[in-house]
Every structure is written in C-alpha cells, then in structure tokens.
Tab-separated table of C-alpha atoms in Angstrom:
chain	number	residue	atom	x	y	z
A	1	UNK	CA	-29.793	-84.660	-74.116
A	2	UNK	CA	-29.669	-83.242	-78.121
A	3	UNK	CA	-33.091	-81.547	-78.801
A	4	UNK	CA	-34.271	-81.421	-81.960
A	5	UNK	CA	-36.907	-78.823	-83.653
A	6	UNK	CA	-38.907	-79.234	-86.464
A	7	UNK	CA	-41.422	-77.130	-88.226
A	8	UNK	CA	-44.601	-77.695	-89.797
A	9	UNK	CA	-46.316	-74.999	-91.914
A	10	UNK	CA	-50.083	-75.286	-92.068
A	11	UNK	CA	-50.825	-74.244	-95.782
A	12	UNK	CA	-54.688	-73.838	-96.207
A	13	UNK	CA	-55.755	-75.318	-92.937
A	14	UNK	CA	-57.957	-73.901	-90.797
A	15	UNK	CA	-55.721	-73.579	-87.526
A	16	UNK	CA	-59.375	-72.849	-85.211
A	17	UNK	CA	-60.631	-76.113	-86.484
A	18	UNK	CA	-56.941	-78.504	-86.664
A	19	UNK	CA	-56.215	-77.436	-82.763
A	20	UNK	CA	-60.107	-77.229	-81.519
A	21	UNK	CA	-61.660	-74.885	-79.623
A	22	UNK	CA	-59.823	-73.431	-76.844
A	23	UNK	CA	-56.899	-75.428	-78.320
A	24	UNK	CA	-58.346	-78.319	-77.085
A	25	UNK	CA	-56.738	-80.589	-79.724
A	26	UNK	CA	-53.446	-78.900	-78.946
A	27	UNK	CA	-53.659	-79.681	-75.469
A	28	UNK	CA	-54.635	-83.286	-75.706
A	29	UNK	CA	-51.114	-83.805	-77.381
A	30	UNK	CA	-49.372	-81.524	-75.017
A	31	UNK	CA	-50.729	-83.832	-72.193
A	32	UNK	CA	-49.743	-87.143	-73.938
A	33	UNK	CA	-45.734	-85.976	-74.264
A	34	UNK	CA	-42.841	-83.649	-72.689
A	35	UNK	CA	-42.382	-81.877	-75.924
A	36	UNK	CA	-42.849	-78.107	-76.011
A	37	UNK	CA	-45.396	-77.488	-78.812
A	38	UNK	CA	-45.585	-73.687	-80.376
A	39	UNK	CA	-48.164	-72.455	-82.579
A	40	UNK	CA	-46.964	-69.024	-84.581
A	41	UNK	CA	-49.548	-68.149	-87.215
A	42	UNK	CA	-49.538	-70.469	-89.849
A	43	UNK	CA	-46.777	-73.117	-88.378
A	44	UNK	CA	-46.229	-75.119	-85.357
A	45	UNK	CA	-43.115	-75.518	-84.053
A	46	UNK	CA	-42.435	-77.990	-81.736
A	47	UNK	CA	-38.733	-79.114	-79.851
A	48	UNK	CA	-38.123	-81.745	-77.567
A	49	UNK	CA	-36.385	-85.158	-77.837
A	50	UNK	CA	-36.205	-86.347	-81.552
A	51	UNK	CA	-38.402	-89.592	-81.798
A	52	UNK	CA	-40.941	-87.684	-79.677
A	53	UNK	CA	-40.780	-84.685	-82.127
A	54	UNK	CA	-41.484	-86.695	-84.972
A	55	UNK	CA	-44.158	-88.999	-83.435
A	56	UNK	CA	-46.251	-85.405	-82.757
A	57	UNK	CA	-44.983	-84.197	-86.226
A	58	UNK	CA	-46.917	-87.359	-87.278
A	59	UNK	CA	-49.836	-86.777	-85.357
A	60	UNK	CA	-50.545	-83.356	-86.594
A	61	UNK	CA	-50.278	-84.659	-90.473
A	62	UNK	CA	-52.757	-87.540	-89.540
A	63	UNK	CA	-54.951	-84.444	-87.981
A	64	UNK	CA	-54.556	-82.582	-91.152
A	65	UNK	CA	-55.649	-85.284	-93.276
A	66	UNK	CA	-58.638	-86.359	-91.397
A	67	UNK	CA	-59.613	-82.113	-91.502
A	68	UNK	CA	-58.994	-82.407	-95.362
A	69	UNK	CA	-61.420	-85.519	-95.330
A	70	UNK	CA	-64.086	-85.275	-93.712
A	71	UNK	CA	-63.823	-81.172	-93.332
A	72	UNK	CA	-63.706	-81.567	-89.835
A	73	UNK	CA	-61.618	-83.250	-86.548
A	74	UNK	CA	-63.418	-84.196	-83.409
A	75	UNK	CA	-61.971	-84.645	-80.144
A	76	UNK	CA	-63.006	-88.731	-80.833
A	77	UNK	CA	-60.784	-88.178	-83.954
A	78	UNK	CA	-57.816	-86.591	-82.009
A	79	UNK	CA	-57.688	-89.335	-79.544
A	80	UNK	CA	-57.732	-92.155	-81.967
A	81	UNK	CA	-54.945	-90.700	-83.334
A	82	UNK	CA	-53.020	-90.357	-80.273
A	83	UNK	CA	-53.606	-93.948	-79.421
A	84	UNK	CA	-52.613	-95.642	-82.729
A	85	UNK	CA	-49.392	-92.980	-83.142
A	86	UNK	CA	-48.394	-93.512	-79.637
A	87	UNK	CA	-48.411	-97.958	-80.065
A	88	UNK	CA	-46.381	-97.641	-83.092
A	89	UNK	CA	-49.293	-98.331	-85.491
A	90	UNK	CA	-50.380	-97.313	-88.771
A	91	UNK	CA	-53.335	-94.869	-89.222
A	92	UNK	CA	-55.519	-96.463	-91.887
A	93	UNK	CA	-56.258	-93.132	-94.511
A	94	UNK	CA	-58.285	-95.077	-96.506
A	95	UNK	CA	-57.608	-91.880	-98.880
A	96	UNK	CA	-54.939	-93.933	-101.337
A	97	UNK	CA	-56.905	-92.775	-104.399
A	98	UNK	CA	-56.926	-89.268	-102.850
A	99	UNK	CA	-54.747	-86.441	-105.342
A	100	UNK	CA	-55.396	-83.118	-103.914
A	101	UNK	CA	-57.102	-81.505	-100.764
A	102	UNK	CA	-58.288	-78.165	-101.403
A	103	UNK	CA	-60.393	-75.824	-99.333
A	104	UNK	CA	-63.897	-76.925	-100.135
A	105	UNK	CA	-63.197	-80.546	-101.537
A	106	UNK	CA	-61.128	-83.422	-102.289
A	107	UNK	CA	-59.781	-84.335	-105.382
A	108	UNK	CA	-59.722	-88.122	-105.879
A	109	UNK	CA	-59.801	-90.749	-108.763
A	110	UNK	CA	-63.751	-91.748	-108.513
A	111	UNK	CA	-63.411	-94.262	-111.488
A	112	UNK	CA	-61.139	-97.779	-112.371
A	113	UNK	CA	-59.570	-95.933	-114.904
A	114	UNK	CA	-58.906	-92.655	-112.886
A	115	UNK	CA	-57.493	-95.011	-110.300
A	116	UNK	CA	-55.305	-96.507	-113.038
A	117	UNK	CA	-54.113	-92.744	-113.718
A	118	UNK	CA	-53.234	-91.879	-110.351
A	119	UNK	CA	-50.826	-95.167	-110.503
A	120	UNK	CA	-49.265	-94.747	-113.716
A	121	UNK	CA	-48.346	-90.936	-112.723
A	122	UNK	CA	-46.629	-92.039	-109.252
A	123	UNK	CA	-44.621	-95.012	-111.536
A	124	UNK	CA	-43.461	-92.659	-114.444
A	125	UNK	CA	-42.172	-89.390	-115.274
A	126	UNK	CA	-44.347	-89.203	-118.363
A	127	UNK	CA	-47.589	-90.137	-118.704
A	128	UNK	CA	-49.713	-90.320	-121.934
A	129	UNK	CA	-53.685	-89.913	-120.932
A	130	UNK	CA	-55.730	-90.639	-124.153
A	131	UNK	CA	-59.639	-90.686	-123.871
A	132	UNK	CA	-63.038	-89.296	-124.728
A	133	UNK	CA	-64.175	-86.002	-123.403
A	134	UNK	CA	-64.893	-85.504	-119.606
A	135	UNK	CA	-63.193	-88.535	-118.219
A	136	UNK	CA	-61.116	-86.046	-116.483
A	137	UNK	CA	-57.856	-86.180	-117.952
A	138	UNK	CA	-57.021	-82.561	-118.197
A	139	UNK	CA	-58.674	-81.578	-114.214
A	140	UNK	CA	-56.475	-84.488	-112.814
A	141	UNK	CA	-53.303	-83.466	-114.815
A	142	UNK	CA	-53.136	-80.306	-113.449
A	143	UNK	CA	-54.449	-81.907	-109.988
A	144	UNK	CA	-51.208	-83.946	-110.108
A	145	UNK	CA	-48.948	-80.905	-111.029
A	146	UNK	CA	-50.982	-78.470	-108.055
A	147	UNK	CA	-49.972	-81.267	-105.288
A	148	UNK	CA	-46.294	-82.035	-106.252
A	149	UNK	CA	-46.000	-77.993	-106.105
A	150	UNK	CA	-47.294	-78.079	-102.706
A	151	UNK	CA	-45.070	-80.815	-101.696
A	152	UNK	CA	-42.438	-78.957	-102.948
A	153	UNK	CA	-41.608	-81.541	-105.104
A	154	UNK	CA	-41.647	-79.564	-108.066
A	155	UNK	CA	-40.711	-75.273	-107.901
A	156	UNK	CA	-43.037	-74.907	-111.068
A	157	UNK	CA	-45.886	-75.661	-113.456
A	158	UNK	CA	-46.074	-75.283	-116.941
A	159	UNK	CA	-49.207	-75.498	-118.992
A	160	UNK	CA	-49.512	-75.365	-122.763
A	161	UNK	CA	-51.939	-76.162	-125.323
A	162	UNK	CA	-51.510	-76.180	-129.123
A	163	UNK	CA	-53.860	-72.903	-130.168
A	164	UNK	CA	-54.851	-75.071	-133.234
A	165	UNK	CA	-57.562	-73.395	-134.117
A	166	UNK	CA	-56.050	-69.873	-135.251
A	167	UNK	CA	-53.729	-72.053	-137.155
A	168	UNK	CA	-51.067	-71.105	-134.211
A	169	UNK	CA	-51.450	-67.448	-136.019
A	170	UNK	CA	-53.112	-65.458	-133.852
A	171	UNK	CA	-52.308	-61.689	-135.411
A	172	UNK	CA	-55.327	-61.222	-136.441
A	173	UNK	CA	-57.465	-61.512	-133.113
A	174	UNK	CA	-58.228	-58.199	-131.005
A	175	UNK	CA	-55.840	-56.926	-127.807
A	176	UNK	CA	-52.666	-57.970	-126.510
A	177	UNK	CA	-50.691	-61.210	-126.456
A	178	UNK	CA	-52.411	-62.460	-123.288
A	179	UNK	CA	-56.254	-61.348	-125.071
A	180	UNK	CA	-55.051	-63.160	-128.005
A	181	UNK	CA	-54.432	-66.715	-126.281
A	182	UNK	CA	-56.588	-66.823	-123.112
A	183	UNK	CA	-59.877	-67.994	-125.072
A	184	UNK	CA	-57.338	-71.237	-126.020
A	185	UNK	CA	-56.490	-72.018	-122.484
A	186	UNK	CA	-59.227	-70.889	-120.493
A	187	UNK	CA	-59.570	-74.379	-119.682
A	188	UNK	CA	-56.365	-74.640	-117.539
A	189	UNK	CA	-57.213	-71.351	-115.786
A	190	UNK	CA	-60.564	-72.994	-114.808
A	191	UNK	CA	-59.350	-75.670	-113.488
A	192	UNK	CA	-56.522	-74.472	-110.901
A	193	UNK	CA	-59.593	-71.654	-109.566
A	194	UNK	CA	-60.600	-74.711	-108.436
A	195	UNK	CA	-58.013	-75.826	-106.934
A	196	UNK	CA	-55.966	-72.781	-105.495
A	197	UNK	CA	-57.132	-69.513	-103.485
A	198	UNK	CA	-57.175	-66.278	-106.559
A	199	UNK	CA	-55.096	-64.408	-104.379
A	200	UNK	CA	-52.529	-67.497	-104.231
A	201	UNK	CA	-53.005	-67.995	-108.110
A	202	UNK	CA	-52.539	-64.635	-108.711
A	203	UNK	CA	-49.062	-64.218	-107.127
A	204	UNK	CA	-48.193	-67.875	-108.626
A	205	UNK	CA	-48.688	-66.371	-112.157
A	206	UNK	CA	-47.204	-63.273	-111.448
A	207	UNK	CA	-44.071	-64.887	-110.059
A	208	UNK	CA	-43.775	-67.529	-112.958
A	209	UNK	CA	-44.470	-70.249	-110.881
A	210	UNK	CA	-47.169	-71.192	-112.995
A	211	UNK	CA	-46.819	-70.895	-116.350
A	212	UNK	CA	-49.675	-71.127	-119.098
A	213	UNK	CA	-48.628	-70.821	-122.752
A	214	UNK	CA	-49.286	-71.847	-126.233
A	215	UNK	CA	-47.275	-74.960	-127.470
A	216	UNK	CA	-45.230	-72.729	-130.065
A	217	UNK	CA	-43.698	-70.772	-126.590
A	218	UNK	CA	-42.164	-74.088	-125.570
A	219	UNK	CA	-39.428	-73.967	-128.729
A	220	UNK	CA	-35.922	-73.659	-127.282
A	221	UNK	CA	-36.924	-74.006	-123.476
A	222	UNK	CA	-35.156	-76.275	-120.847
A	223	UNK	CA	-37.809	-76.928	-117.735
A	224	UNK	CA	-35.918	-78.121	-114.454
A	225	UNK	CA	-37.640	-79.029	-111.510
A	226	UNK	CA	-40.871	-78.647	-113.173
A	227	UNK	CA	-44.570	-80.223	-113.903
A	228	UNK	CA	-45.488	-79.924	-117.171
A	229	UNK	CA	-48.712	-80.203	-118.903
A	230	UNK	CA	-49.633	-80.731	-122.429
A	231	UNK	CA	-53.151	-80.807	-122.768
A	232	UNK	CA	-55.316	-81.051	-126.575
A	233	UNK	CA	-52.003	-83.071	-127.415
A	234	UNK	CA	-53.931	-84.727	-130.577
A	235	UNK	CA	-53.756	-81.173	-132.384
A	236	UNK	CA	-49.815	-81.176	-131.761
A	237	UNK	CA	-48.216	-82.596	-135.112
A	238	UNK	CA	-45.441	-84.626	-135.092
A	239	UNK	CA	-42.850	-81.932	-135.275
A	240	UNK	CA	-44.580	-80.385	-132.001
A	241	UNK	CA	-44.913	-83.067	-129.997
A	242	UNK	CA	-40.949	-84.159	-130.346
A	243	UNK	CA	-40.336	-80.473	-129.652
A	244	UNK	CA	-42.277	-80.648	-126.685
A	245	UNK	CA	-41.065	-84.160	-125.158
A	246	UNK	CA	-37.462	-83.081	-125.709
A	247	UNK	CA	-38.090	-79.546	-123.115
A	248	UNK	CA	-38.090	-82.034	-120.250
A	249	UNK	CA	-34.913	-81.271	-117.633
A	250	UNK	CA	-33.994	-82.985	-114.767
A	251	UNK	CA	-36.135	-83.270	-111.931
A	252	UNK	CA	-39.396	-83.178	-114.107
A	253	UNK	CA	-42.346	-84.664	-114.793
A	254	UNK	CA	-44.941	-84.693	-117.738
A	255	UNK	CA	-48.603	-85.426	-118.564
A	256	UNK	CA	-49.722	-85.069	-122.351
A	257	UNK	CA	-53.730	-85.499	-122.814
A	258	UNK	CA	-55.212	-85.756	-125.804
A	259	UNK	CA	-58.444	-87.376	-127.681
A	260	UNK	CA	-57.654	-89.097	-130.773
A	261	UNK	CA	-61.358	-88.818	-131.844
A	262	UNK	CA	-61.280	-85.194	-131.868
A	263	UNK	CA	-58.591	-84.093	-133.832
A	264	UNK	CA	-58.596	-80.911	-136.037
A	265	UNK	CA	-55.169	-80.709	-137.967
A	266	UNK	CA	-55.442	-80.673	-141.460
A	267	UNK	CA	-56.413	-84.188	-143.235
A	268	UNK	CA	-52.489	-84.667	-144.196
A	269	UNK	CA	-51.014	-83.839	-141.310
A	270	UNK	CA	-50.077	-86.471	-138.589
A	271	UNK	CA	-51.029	-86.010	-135.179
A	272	UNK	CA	-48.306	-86.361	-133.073
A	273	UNK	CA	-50.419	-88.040	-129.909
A	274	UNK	CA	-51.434	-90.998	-132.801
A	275	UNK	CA	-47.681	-91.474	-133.876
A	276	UNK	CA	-45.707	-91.264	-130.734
A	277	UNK	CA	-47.979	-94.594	-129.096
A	278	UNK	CA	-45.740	-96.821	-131.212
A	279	UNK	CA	-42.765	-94.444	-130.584
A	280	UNK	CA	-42.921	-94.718	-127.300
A	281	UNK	CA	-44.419	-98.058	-126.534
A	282	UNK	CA	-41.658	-99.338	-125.151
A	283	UNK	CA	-39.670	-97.462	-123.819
A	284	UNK	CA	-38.821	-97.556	-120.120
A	285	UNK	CA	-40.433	-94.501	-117.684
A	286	UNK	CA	-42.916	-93.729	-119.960
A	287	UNK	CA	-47.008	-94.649	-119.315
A	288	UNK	CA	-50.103	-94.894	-121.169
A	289	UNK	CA	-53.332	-95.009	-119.833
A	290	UNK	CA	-56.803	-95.210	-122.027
A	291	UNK	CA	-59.819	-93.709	-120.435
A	292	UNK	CA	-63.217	-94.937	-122.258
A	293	UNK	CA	-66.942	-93.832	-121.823
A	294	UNK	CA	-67.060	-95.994	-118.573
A	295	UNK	CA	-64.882	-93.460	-116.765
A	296	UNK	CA	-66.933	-89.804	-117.934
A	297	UNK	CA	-67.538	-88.103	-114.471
A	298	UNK	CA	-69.298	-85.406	-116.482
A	299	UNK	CA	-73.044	-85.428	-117.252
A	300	UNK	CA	-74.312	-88.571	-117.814
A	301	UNK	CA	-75.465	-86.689	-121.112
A	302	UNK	CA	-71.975	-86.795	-122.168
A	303	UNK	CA	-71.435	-90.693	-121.619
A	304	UNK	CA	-74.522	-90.741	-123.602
A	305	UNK	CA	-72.964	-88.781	-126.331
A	306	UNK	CA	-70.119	-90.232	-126.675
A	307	UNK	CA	-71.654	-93.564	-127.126
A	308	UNK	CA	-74.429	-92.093	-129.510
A	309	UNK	CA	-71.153	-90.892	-131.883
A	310	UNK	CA	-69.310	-94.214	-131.696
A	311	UNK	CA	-72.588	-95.735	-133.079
A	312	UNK	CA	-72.798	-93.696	-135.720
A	313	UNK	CA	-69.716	-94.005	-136.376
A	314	UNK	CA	-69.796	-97.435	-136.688
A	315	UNK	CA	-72.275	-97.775	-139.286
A	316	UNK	CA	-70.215	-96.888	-141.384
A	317	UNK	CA	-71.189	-92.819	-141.218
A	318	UNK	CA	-67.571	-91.020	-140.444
A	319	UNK	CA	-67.842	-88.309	-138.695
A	320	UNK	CA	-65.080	-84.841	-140.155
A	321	UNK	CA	-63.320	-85.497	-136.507
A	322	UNK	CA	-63.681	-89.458	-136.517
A	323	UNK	CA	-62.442	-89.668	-139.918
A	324	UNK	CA	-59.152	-87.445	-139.659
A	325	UNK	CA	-58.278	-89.452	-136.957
A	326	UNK	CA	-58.694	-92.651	-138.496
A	327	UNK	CA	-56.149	-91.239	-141.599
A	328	UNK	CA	-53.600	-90.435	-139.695
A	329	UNK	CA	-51.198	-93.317	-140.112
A	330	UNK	CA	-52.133	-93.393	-143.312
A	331	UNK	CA	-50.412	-90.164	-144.125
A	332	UNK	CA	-47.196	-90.935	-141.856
A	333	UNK	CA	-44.646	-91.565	-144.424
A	334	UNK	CA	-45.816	-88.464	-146.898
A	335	UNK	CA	-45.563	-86.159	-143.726
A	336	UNK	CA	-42.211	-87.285	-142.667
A	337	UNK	CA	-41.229	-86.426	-146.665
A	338	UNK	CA	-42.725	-82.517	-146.664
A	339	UNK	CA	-42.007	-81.604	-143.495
A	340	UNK	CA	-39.596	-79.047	-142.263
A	341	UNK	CA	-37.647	-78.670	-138.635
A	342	UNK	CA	-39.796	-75.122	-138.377
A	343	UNK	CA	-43.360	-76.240	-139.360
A	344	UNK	CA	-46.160	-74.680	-137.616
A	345	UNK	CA	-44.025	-73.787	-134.909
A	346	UNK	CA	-44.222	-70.278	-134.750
A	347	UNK	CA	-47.203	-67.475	-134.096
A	348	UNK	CA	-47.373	-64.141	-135.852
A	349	UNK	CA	-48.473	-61.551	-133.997
C-alpha cells in the first residue's frame, strides 16, 4: 500500500489550544483512524493511506476555523467534527462573509454592502470601491490582500496612495525619503498592525513583501503575482490612474478606493476615479461596488456627518470638496487637450 504525507503549517494558531490539553484533541483523531499524526513545532505532519490523510487534513482546518471563530475548540467541538468529516458531510462554517482571522479578531463584512464587496473581489481581478468615509473600504482592501498572502495566493502586496497634498513634491518636508511620505500613508501601516504580528510586519517590509509607496513610485513597474492597493484613488488624475491600472502583471489582483466627494486636485483637473467609471463600465473582469452612509461601521457620529453634509449640500450650499467633484466631467475634454504623458508624475526630493 502507497502512503502518502502531507503537511500542514499552523501559522498564528495557538497549537496548546488547536490540540487541547494533554493533546487531548490530538488524540481523539488518533483514536478515530490508523494514520500516524506528528506534531513538530508549528506543523503537523501526518502519513498514512491517502483518503485517510486528507479526511484528518480536513479535520484539522475545520479545527482551525472553529479556534479562529469563536477563539476557542472544545472537546464537544472536536467530536462534532469527527462525526460530520468521518460520514462524508459538510461542516456548516457559517463564516461565508468571513475575510481574515487574525490573532485577537475576525475580519468579516458586517454590512449589505461590505457583503457585496467581499463578492465582487472573489468574481474580479479589479475592483473599484467608491464610498463615503468609514464604510471600510480601505481596512477591507488591505484585509483582502493580507489573506490571499497567507494563502499563498499572492507572493506580495503593494500599497500606494497619491501624496496629493504636497502636490506629489515632497522636497521641502524634514528627514529622509521614508520621513517625507509616512504621514501620507500612515493609514495603510495602521491597518495591517491590525492585522499582522510587528515582528511578522517588520520582516514583510524589510523583505519587500509588502510594499507601501506613493503613486508616482509605481511609473515603469511590472507587479506579478501580486495584490495591489490603490487607496485615496479620487486624488489620482487621469494620467495616474491609467499609469497605475496598466502596472498590473499576471497573476494579480487590484482594489482602487476612492471618495468622489472628497476630492482635492485642482478645480481643472479630472479625477481619474470619476472618469474611468464610464471607461471601464463595461468591460469584462472589472467590478464596481458603491458603499453609502448605510454601510459606515465607524462612529455613528460619522453616519451622522455624512448625512448632515449631503443636506447641506443639497440646498443648494456646495461645499470646496462637493463642488470639485461635481466639475469634474465638466473639465474632461480641456484636460485631455493640456495634458502631457509626464504630468504630476514625478516627486522632487
């Protein structure tokens, strides 16, 4: 008889808790089959006949996600899973909506039009998310990119944000290159502390295997096998955002946020997140979703605020933000006229 091993590395799990006390856990699978089951630091190993192997392979992934879940796996827990694995059923996760396990939580779409997210990004390799502040665009986006690392689906993330407000020239700010940029993407950083050990970040950035940058470090770049996140996409013009779009290689997938109510370009300028929805509308692989107030998961301050502006707004009162965003189709055609392949593309330092 052919024996077949397989390997399963337990990545931020806490081994104590997935095989129980006393390796009770462990042993309540050992007892159910013939297969000889190994556990070496962070992996089990375990060799026997090959539909056996991968029914326990199985079990210890249902284990893992019931840990992740609920933060921790009783002995009730192990045994249902033993039973339903064992008949040939399907374990019911319930956890569809779920994007990322991390140490301390869960990351999961909480609203319809989070849901609608999650969807759109498992469909299509590029996904436009357009909406009001905290409706979670930006956290999920780089939720999305975190997991597809971890699943190996990707070998590396890319983050980049237009730094629109030193008029991408950022010379005259205090320190080095990296002192220069990191108040512009602080945001991104925030966001994968949350999601990743420091010491694990760390050696991802040092490595490369996360990547934050501005937008004008994207010129003349081919990304392979990579996630790739544009976030503040409304203060990318035109020129930008093609630039950007056209660094996608194979293997890759993209997520450009943006909100189309807060953009700061200069009144004549076109953003490039308002022109490329009728670019783009209809072409195959590519995804839109709109968030509104109905899906802001911050404050309920901010839902608040957000509603307060659009009333204003719509008394005829234009807010600076409102109103450039409103012009910007306005100005297409006179844009396409002055512009050149180079514009705004490059930072002086």
């Amino acid at each position: 008889m052919e024996l077949t091993e397989k390997k399963l590395k337990l990545d931020d799990i806490n081994v104590l808790e997935l095989l129980g006390i006393n390796d009770s856990n462990l042993e309540l699978i050992q007892d159910r089959f013939d297969s000889l089951i190994t556990v070496r630091g962070d992996s089990v190993i375990i060799r026997g006949e090959g539909f056996e192997v991968e029914q326990i392979e199985k079990i210890f992934k249902e284990m893992i996600f019931i840990l992740n879940k609920n933060r921790q796996l009783t002995k009730r827990d192990v045994e249902i899973v033993l039973d339903l694995v064992s008949e040939g059923s399907e374990v019911n996760r319930g956890g569809e909506d779920v994007i990322l396990y991390t140490k301390n939580d869960t990351i999961k779409a909480r609203t319809n039009g989070q849901k609608e997210y999650v969807k759109k990004v498992k469909q299509s390799d590029l996904v436009f998310a357009i909406g009001p502040a905290g409706t979670g665009k930006t956290y999920l986006a780089v939720a999305f990119a975190v997991a597809a690392l971890k699943r190996k689906e990707v070998q590396k993330i890319v983050l980049t944000r237009p730094a629109v407000e030193a008029g991408e020239s950022l010379g005259f700010l205090p320190g080095d290159f990296r002192e220069k940029i990191d108040p512009y993407l602080r945001p991104l950083y925030d966001a994968l502390e949350e999601m990743l050990p420091l010491d694990k970040l760390k050696t991802y950035l040092e490595r490369g295997t996360i990547e934050i940058i501005p937008l004008a470090y994207m010129r003349g770049r081919t990304l392979n096998n990579a996630f790739v996140i544009l976030d503040e996409a409304q203060n990318a013009n035109s020129i930008q955002m093609k630039m950007f779009l056209t660094r996608l290689g194979n293997n890759s997938k993209a997520i450009i946020t943006g909100d189309i109510t807060q953009i700061d370009l200069p009144s004549k300028t076109v953003s490039g997140l308002v022109q490329i929805q009728d670019i783009l509308k209809n072409v195959s692989g590519v995804g839109f979703i709109y968030f509104d107030k109905s899906d802001v998961v911050r404050h309920k301050l901010v839902r608040d605020i957000i509603e307060a502006y659009e009333k204003f707004s719509s008394n005829g009162e234009k807010a600076n933000g409102k109103k450039n965003g409103n012009l910007q189709k306005d100005h297409l055609n006179e844009e396409k006229n002055n512009s050149t392949p180079n514009d705004n593309l490059e930072i002086n330092n």
